[in-house]
JSON list of C-alpha atoms in Angstrom, two decimals:
[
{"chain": "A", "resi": 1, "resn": "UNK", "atom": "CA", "xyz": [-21.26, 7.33, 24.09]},
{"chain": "A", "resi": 2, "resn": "UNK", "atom": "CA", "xyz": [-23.17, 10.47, 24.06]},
{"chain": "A", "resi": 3, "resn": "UNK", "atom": "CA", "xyz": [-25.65, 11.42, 27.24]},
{"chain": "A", "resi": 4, "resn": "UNK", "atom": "CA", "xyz": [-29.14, 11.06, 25.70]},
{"chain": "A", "resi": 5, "resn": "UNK", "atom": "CA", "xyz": [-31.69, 13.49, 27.60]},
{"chain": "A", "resi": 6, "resn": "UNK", "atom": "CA", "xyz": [-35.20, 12.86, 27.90]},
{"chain": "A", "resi": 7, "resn": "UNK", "atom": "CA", "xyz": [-37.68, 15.21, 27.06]},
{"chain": "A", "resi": 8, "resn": "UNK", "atom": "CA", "xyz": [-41.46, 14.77, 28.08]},
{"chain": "A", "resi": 9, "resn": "UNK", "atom": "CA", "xyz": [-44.60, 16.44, 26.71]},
{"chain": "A", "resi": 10, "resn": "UNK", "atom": "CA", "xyz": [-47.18, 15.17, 29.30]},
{"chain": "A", "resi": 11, "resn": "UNK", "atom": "CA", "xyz": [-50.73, 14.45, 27.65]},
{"chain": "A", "resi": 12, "resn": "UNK", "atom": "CA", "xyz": [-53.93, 12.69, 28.53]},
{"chain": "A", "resi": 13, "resn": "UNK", "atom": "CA", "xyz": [-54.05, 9.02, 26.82]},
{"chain": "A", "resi": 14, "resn": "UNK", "atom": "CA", "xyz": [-50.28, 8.44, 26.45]},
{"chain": "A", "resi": 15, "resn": "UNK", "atom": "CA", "xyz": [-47.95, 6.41, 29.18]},
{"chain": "A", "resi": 16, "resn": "UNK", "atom": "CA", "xyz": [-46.28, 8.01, 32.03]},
{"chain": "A", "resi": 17, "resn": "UNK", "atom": "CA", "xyz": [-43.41, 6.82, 34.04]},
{"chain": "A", "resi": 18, "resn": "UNK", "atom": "CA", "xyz": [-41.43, 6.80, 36.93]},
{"chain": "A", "resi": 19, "resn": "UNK", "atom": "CA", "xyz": [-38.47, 5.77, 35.62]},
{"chain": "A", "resi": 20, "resn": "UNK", "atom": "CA", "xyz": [-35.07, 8.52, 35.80]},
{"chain": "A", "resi": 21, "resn": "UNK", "atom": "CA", "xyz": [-35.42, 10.74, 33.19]},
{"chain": "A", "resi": 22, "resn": "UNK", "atom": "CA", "xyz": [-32.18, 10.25, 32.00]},
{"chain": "A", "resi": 23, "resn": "UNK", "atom": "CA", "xyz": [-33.70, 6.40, 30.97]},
{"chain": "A", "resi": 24, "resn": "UNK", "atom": "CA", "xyz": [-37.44, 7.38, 29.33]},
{"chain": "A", "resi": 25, "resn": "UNK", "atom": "CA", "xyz": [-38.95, 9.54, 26.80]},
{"chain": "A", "resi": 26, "resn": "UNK", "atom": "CA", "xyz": [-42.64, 10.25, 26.46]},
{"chain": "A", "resi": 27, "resn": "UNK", "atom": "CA", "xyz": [-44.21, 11.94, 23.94]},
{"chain": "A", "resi": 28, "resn": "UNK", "atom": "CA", "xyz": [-47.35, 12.62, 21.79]},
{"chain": "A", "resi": 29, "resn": "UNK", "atom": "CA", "xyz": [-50.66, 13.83, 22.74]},
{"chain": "A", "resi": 30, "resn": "UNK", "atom": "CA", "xyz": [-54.08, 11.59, 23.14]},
{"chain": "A", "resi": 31, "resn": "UNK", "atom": "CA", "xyz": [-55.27, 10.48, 19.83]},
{"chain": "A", "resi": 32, "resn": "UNK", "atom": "CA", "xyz": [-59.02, 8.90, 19.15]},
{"chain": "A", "resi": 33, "resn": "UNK", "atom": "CA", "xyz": [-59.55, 5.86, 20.10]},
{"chain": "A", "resi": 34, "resn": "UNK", "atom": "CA", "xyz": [-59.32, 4.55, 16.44]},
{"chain": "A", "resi": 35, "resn": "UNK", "atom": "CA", "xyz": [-55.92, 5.69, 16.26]},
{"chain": "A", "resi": 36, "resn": "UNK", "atom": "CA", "xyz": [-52.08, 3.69, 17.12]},
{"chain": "A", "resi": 37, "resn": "UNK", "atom": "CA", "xyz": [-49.61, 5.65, 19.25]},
{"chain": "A", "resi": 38, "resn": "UNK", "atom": "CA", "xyz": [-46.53, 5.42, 17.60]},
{"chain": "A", "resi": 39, "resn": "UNK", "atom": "CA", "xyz": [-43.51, 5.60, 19.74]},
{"chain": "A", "resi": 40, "resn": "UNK", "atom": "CA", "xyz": [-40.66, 8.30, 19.95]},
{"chain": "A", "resi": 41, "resn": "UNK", "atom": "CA", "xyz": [-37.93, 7.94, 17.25]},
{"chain": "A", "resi": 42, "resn": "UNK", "atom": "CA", "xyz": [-34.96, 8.35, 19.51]},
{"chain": "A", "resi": 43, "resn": "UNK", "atom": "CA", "xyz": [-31.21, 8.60, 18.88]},
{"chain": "A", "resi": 44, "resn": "UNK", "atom": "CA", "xyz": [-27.84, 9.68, 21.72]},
{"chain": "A", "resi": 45, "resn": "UNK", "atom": "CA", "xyz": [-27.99, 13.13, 20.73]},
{"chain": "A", "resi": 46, "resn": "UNK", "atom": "CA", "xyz": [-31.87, 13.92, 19.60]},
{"chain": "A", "resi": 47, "resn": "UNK", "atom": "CA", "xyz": [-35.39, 12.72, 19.59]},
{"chain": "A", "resi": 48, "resn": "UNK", "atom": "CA", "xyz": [-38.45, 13.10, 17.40]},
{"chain": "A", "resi": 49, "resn": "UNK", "atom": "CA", "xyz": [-42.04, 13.00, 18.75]},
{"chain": "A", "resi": 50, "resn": "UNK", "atom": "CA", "xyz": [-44.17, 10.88, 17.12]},
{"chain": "A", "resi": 51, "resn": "UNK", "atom": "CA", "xyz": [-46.07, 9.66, 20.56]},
{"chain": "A", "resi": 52, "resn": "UNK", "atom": "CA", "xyz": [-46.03, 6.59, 23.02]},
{"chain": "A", "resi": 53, "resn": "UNK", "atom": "CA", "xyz": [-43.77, 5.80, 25.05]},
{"chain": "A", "resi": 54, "resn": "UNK", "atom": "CA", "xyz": [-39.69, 4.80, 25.40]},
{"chain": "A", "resi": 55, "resn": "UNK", "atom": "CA", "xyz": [-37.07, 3.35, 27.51]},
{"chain": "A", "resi": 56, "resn": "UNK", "atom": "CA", "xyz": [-33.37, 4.14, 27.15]},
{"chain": "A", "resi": 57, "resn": "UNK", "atom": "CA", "xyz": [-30.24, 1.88, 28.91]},
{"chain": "A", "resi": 58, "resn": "UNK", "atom": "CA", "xyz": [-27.22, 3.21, 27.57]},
{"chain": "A", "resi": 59, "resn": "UNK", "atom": "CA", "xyz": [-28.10, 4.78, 24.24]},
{"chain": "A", "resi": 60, "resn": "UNK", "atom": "CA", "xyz": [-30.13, 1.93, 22.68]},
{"chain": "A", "resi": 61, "resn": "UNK", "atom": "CA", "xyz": [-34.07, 1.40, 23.33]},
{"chain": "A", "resi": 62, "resn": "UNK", "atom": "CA", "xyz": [-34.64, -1.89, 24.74]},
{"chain": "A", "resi": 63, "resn": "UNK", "atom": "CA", "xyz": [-38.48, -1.34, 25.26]},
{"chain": "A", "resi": 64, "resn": "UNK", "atom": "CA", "xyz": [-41.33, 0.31, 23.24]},
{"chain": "A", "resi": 65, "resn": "UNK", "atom": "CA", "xyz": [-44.90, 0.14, 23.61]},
{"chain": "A", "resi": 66, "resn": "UNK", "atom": "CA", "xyz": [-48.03, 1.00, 21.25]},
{"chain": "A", "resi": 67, "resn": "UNK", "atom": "CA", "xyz": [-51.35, 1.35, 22.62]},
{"chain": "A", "resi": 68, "resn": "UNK", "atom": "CA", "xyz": [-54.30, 1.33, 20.41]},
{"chain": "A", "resi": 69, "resn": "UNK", "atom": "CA", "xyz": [-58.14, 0.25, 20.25]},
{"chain": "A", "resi": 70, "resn": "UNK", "atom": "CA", "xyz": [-59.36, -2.75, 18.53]},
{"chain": "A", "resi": 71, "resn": "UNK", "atom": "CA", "xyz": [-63.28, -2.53, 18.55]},
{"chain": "A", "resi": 72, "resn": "UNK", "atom": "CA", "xyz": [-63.82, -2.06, 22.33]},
{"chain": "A", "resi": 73, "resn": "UNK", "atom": "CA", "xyz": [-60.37, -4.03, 23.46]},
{"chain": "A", "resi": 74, "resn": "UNK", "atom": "CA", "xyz": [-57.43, -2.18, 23.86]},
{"chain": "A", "resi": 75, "resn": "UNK", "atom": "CA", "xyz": [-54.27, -3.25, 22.45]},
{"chain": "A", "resi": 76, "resn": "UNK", "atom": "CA", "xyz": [-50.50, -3.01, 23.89]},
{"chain": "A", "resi": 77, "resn": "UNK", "atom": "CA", "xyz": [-48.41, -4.04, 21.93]},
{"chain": "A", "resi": 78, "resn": "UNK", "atom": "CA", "xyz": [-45.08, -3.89, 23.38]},
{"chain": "A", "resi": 79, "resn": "UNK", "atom": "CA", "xyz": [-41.62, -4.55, 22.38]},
{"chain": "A", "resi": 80, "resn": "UNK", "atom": "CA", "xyz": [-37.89, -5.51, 23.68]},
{"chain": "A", "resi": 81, "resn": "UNK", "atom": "CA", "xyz": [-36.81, -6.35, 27.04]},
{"chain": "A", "resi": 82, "resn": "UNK", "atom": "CA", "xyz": [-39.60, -6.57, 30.33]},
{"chain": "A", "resi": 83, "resn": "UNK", "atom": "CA", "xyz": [-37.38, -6.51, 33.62]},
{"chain": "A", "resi": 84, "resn": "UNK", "atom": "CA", "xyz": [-36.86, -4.91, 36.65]},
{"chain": "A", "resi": 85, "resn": "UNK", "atom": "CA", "xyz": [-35.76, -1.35, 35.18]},
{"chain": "A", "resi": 86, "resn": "UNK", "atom": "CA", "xyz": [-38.59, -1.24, 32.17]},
{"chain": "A", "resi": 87, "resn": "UNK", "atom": "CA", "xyz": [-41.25, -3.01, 34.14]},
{"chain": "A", "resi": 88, "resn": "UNK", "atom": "CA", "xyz": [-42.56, 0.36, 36.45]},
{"chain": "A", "resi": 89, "resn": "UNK", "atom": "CA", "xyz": [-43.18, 2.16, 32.68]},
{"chain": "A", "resi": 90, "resn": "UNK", "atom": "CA", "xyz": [-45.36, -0.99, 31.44]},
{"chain": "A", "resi": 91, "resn": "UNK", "atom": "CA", "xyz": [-47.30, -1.03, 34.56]},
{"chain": "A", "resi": 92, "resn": "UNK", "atom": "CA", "xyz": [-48.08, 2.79, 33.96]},
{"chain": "A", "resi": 93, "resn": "UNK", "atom": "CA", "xyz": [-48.85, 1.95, 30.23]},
{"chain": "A", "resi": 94, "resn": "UNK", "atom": "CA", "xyz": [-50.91, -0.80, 30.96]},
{"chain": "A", "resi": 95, "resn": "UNK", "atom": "CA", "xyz": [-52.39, 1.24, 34.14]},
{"chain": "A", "resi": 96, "resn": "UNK", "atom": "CA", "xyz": [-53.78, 3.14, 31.04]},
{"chain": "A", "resi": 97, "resn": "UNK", "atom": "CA", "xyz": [-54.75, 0.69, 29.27]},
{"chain": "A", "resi": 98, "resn": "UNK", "atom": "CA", "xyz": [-57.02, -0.82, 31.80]},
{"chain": "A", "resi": 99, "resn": "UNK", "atom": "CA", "xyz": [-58.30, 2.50, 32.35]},
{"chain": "A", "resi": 100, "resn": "UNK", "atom": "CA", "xyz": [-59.26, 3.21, 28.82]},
{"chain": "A", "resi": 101, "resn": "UNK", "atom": "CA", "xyz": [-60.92, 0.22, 28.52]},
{"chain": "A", "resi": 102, "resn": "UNK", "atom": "CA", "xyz": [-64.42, -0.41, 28.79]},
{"chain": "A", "resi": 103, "resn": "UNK", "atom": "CA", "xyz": [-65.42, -3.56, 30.11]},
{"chain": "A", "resi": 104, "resn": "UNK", "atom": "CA", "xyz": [-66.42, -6.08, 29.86]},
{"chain": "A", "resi": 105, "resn": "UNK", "atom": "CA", "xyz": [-64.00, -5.73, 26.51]},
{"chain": "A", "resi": 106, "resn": "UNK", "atom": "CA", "xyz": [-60.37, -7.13, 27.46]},
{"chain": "A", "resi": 107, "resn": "UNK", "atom": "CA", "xyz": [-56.93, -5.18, 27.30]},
{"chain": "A", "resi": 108, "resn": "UNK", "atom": "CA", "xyz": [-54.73, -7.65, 25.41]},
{"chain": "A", "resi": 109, "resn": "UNK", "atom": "CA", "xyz": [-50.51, -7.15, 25.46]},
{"chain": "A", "resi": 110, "resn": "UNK", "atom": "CA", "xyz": [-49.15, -8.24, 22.18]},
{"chain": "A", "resi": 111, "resn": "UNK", "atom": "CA", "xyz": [-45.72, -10.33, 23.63]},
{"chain": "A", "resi": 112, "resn": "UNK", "atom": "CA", "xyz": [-44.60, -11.04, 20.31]},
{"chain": "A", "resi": 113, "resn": "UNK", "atom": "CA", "xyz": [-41.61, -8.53, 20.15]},
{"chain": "A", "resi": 114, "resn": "UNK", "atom": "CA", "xyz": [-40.48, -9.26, 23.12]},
{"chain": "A", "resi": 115, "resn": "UNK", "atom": "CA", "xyz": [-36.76, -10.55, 23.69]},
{"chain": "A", "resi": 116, "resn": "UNK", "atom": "CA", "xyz": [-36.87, -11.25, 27.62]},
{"chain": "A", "resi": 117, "resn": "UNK", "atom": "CA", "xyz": [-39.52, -11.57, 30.43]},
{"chain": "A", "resi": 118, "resn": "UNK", "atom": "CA", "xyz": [-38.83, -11.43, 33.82]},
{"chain": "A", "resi": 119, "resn": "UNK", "atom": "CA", "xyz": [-39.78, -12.02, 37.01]},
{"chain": "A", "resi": 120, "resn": "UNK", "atom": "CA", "xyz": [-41.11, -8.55, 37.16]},
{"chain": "A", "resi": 121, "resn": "UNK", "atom": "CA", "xyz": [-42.52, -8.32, 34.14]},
{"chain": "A", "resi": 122, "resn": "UNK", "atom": "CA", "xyz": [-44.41, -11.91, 34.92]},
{"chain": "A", "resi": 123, "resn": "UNK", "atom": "CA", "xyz": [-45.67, -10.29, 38.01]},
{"chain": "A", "resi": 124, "resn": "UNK", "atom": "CA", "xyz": [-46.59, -7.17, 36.08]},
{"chain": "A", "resi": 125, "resn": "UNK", "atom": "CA", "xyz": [-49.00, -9.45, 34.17]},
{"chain": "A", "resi": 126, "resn": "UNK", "atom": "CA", "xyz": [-50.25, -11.05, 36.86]},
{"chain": "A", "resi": 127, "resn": "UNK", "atom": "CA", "xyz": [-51.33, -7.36, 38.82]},
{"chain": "A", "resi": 128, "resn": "UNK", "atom": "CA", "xyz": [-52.79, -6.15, 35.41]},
{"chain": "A", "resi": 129, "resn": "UNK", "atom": "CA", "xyz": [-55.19, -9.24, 35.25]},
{"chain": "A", "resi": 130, "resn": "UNK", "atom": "CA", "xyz": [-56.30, -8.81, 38.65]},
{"chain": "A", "resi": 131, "resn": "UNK", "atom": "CA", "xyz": [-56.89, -5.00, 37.78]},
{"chain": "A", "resi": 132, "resn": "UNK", "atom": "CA", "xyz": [-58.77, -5.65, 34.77]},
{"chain": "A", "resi": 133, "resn": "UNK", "atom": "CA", "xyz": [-60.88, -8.60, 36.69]},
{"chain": "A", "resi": 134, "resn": "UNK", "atom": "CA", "xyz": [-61.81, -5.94, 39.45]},
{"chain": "A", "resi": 135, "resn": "UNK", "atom": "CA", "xyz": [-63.15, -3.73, 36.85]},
{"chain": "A", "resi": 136, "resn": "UNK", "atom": "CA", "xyz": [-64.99, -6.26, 34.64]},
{"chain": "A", "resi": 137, "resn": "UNK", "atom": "CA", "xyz": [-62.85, -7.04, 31.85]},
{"chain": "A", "resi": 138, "resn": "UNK", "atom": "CA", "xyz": [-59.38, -9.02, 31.74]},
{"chain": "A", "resi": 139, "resn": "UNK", "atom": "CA", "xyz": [-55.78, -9.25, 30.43]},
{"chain": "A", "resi": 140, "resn": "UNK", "atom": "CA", "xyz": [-55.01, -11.33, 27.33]},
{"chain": "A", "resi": 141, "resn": "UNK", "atom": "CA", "xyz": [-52.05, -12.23, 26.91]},
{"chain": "A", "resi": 142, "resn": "UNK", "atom": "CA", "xyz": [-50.31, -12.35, 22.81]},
{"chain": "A", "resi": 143, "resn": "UNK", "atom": "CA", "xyz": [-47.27, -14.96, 23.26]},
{"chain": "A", "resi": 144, "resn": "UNK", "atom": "CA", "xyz": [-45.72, -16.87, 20.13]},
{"chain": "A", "resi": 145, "resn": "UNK", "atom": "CA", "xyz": [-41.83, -16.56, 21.10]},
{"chain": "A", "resi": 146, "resn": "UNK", "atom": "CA", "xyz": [-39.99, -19.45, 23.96]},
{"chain": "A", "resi": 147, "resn": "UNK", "atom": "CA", "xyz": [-38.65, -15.74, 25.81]},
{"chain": "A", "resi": 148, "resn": "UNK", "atom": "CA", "xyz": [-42.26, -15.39, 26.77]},
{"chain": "A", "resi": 149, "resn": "UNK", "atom": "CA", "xyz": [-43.81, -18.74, 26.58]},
{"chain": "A", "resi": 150, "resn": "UNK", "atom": "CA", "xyz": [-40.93, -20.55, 28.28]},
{"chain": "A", "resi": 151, "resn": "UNK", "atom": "CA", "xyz": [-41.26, -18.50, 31.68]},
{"chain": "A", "resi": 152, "resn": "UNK", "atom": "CA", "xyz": [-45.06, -18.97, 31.31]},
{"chain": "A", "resi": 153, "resn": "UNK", "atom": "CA", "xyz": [-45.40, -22.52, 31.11]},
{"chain": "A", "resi": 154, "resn": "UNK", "atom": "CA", "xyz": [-43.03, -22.90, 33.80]},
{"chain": "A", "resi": 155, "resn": "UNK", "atom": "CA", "xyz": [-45.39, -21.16, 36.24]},
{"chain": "A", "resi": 156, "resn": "UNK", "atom": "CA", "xyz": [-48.14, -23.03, 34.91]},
{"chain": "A", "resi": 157, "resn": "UNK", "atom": "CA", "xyz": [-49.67, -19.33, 34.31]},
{"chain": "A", "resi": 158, "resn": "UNK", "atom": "CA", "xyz": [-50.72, -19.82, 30.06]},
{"chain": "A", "resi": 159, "resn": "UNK", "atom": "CA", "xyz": [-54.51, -20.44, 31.21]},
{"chain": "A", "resi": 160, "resn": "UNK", "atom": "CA", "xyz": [-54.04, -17.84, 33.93]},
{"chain": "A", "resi": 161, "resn": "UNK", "atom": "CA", "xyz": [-53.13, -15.18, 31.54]},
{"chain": "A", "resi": 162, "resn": "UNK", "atom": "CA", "xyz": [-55.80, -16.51, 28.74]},
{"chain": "A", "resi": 163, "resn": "UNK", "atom": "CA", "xyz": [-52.23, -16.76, 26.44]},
{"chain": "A", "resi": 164, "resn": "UNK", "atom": "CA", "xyz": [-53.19, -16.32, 22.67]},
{"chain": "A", "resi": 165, "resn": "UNK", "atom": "CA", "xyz": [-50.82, -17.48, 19.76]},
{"chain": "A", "resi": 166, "resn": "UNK", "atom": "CA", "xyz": [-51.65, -13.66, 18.08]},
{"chain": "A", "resi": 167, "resn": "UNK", "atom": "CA", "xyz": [-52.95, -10.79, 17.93]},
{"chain": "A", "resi": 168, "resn": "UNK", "atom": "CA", "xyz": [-55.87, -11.66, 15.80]},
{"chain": "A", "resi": 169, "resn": "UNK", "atom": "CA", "xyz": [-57.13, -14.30, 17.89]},
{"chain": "A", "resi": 170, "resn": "UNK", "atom": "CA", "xyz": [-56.90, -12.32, 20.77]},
{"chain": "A", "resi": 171, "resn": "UNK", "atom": "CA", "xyz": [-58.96, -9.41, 19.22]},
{"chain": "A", "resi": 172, "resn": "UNK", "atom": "CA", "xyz": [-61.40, -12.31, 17.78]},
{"chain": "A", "resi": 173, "resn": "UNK", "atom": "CA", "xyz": [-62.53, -13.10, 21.38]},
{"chain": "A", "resi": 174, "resn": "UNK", "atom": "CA", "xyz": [-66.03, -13.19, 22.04]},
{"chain": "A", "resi": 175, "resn": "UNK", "atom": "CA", "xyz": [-65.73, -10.32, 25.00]},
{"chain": "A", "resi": 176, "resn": "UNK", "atom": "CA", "xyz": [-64.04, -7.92, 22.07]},
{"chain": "A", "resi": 177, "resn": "UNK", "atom": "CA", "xyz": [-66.96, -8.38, 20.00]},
{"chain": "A", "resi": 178, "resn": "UNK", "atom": "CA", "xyz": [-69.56, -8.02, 22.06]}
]
């Protein structure tokens, strides 16, 4: 297994972390608002800016997120595994997102890509909503996959988290087009 090294070209707009470097890339720069952030392509031994934001455990990249605007909602889509050692860079990616946004228009995370949610990550949520709530607007929730819903129902929290089946439905909320 090779040693995979971080690199980091801070910028206004994309997600920051906490995380050891030796487990995150950032890269890119802001874009306009009409743009997508694409993440990082990353490999052991190199990696390619194309902006957003990465995770790395061991040579593979079990998380990814996307952040762009949908009329006045901002969208996160994110992908792969939320626990305790990816959760601190979704809060700091969703921190942005709920920053960016301009209420009373919602920031809604597209959960369709991803494989696990934890405890953490369910908490995550759960901060983000009471975040956006204090400013005005509020999280949406995309969920279509039992890894996400499963948790969710458990903890009674699909109402909580206004849980949408996608992305389009979501985005077709009344507060996004207002």
């Amino acid at each position: 297994m090779h040693a995979t090294r971080a690199f980091r070209e801070p910028s206004e707009g994309t997600c920051t972390s906490s995380a050891p470097p030796s487990h995150r890339a950032h890269t890119g720069t802001a874009l306009p608002s009409s743009r997508v952030e694409q993440p990082a392509l990353l490999t052991a031994d190199r990696a390619v800016s194309t902006g957003g934001c990465l995770v790395l455990t061991d040579g593979q990249v079990p998380f990814r997120t996307t952040r762009e605007s949908v009329g006045a909602a901002v969208l996160v889509h994110i992908a792969g595994e939320i626990d305790h050692s990816t959760a601190p860079d979704l809060a700091e990616c969703l921190d942005d997102a709920v920053r960016s946004v301009t209420p009373p228009a919602p920031v809604v995370a597209d959960l369709t890509a991803v494989r696990f949610l934890g405890a953490q990550g369910i908490g995550l949520l759960l901060d983000h909503q009471d975040h956006c709530l204090d400013r005005g607007s509020e999280l949406v929730v995309v969920a279509n996959t039992a890894a996400v819903l499963r948790p969710l129902r458990a903890l009674e929290l699909i109402s909580v988290l206004g849980v949408r089946s996608s992305v389009t439905e979501a985005v077709s909320l009344p507060e996004v087009n207002a």
